Coordinates of C-alpha atoms in Angstrom, one line a residue:
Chain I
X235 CA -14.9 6.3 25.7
X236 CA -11.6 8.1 26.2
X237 CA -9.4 8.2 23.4
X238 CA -5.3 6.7 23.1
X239 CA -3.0 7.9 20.5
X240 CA -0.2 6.0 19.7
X241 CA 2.6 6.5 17.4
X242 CA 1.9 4.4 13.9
X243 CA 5.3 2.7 13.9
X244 CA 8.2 2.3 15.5
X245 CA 11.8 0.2 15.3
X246 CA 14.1 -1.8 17.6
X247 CA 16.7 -3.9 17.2
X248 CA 17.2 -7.6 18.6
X249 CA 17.8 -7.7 22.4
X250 CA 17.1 -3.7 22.9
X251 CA 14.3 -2.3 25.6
X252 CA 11.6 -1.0 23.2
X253 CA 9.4 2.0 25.3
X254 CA 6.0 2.0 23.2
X255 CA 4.2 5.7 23.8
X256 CA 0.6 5.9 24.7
X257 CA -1.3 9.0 25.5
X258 CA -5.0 9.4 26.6
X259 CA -5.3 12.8 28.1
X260 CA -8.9 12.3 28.9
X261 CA -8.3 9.2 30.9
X262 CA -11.1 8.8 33.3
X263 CA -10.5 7.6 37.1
X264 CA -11.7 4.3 36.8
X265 CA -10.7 3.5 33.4
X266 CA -7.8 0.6 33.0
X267 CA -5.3 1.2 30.3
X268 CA -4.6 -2.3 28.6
X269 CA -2.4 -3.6 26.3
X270 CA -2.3 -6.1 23.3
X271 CA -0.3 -6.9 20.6
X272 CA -1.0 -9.0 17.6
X273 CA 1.5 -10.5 15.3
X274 CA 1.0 -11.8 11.9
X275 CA -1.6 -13.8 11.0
X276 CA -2.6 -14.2 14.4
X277 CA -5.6 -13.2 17.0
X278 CA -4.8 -10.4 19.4
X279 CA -2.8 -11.4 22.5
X280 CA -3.5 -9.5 25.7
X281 CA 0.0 -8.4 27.4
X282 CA -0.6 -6.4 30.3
X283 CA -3.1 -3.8 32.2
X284 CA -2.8 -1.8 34.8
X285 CA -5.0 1.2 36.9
X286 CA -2.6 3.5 38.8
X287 CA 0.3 1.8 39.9
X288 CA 3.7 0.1 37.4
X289 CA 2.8 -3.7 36.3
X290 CA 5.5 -6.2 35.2
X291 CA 4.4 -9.6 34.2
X292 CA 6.6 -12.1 32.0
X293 CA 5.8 -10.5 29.1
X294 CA 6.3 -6.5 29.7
X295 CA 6.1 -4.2 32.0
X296 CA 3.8 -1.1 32.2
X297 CA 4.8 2.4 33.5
X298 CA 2.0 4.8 34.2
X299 CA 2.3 8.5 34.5
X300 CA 1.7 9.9 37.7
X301 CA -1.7 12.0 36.4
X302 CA -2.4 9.2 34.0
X303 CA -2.5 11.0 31.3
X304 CA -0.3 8.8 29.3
X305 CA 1.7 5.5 30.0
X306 CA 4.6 3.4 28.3
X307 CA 5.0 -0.3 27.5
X308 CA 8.3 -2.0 28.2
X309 CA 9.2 -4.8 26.5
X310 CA 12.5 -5.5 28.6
X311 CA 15.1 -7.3 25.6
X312 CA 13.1 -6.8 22.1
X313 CA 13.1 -10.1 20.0
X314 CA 12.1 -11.3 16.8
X315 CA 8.9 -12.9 17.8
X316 CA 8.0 -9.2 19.4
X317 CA 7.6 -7.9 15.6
X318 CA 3.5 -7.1 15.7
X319 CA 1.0 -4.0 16.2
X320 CA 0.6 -3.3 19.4
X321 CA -2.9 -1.7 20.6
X322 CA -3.3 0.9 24.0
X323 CA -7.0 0.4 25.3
X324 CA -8.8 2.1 27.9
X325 CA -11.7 0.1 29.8
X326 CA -14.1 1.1 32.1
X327 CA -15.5 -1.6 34.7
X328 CA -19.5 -2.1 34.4
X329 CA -19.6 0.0 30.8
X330 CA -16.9 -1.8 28.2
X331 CA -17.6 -5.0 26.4
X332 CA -16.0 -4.1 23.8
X333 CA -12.0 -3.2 22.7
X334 CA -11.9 -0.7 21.2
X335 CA -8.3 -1.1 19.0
X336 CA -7.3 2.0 16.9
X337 CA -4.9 1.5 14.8
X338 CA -2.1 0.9 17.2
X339 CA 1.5 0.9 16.7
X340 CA 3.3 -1.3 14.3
X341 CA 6.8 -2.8 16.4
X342 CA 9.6 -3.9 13.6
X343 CA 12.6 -6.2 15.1
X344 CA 15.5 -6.0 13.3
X345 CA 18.6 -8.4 13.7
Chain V
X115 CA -6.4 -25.7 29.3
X116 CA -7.9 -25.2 25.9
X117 CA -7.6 -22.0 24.4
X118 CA -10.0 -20.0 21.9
X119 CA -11.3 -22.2 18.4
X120 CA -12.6 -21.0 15.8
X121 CA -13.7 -22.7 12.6
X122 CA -14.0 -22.7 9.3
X123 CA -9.9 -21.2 9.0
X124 CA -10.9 -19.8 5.6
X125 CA -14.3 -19.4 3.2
X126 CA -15.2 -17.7 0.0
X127 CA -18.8 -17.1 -0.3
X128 CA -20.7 -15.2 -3.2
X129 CA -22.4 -11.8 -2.5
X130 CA -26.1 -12.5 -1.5
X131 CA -25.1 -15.8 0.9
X132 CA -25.2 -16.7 4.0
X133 CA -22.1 -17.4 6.3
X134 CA -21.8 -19.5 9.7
X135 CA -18.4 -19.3 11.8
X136 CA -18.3 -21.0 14.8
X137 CA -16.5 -20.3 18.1
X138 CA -15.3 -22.1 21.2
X139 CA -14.1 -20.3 24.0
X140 CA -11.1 -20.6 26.0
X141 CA -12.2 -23.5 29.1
X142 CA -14.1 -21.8 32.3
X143 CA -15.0 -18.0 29.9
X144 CA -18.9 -17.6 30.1
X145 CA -18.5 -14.6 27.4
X146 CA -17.8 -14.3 24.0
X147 CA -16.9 -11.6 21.9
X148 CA -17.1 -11.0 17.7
X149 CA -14.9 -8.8 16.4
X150 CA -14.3 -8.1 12.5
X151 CA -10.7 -6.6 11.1
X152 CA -10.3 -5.5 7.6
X153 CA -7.3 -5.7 6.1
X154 CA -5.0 -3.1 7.8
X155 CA -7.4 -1.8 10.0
X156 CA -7.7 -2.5 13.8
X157 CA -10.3 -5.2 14.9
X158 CA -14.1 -3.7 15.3
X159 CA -16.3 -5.3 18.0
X160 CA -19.2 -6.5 16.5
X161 CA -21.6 -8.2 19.6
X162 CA -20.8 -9.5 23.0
X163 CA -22.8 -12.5 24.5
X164 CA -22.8 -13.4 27.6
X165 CA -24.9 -16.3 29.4
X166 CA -26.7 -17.3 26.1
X167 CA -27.7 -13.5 25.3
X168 CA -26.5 -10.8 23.7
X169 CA -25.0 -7.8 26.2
X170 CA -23.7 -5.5 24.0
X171 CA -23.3 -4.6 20.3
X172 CA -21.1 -2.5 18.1
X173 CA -22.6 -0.4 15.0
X174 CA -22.8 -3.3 13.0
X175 CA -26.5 -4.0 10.7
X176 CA -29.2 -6.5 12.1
X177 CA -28.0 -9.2 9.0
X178 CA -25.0 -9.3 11.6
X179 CA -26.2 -11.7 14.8
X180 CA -25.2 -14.5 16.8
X181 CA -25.4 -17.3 19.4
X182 CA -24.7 -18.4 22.5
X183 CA -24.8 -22.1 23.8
X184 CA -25.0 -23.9 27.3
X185 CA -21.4 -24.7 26.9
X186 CA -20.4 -21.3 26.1
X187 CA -19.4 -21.7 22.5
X188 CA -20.9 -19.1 19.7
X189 CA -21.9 -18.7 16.1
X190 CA -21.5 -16.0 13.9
X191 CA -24.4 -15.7 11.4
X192 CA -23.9 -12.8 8.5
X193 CA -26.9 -13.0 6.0
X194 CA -26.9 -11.3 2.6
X195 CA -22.9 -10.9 2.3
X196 CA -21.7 -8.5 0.7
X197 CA -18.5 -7.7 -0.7
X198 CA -17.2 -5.5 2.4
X199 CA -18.0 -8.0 4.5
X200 CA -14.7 -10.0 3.3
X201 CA -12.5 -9.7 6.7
X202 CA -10.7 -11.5 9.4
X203 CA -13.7 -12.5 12.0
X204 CA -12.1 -12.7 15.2
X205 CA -13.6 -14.9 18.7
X206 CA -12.6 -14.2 22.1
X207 CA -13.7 -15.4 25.2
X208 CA -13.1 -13.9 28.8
X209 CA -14.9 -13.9 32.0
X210 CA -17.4 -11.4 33.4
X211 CA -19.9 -10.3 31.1
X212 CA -19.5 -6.5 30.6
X213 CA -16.6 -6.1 33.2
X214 CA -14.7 -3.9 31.6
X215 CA -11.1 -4.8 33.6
X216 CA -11.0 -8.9 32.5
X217 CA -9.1 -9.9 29.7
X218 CA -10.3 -11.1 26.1
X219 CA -8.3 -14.3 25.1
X220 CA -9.1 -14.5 21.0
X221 CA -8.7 -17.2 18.9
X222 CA -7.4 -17.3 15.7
X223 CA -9.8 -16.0 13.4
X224 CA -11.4 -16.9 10.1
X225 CA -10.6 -15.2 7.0
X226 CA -14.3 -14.8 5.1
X227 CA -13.6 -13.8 1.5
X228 CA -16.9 -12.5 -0.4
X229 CA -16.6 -12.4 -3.9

């Protein structure tokens, strides 16, 4: 499976955008990037995927670079609730059961 | 609409037992997925089933296995714990089988302590 790297952690404050970096360079044609997040003491929530073209949903949206090669959640007004880790994942129709996490970036909220 | 159960919330078992966590998936999901997360660490898949039989597994050992029922739900069965085993398991259900594109819906996992 292609690979994501993501930045460990990262800080917003209340009611700012917050742009969360993914890269996978070796980002295959069919591969979908998805995103979730999980916040403390909780299962992981799925937010958002996409294949070639921007997503927006009601939770974020989800800009991807032209070659693919990396893309960039947006979580439009950060809030307090948005405080978790929040994973990149590459899947591949037909070949990927699994998620396959990393580490993912922890997202603080300050007031 | 129901989402993703899972049950017991917490359990401390003694190194050498067995364990049984139970799942039920989110209403209308024909697959379930394991996953295990140690503390601090991203979740690891552990086994997929889908329609009553396992479609995939991650590099977990054979004392690691599972089950499927009509209705969809899913056990967890880990034999001869040991103390690494001691994580948060983690359910989730989608749609799909081994489609890689549909989304995983997880519930809210169950703390195993092994002591």
């Amino acid at each position: 499976d292609a690979k994501t790297t993501q930045p460990n952690s990262m800080e917003s404050n209340e009611e700012e955008p917050v742009h969360l970096p993914c890269n996978h360079s070796t980002i295959s044609g069919t591969d979908y990037i998805h995103w979730y997040r999980q916040l403390p003491s909780q299962g992981p929530e799925y937010v958002i995927h996409g294949l070639t073209s921007n997503v927006n949903n009601r939770m974020a949206s989800l800009a991807i670079a032209e070659d693919r090669k990396s893309s960039t959640l947006i979580l439009h007004r950060a809030t307090l609730r948005d405080a978790a880790v929040y994973y990149c994942i590459l899947r591949r129709p037909n070949s990927g059961y699994a998620l396959n996490f990393g580490k993912g970036t922890s997202l603080l909220v300050t007031p | 609409e129901t989402g993703v159960t899972q049950s017991p919330t917490h359990l401390i078992k003694t190194r050498g037992q067995q364990v049984t966590l139970r799942c039920s998936s989110q209403s209308g999901h024909n697959t379930v997925s394991w996953y295990q997360q140690a503390l601090g660490q991203g979740p690891q898949f552990i086994f997929q089933y889908y329609r009553e039989e396992e479609n995939g597994r991650g590099n977990f050992p054979p004392r690691f296995s599972g089950l499927q029922f009509p209705n969809y739900s899913s056990e967890l069965n880990v034999n001869a714990l040991e103390l690494d085993d001691s994580a948060l398991y983690l359910c989730a259900s989608s749609l799909g089988g081994g489609q890689g594109i549909y989304e995983q819906y997880f519930g809210p996992g169950t703390r195993l302590t092994v002591t």
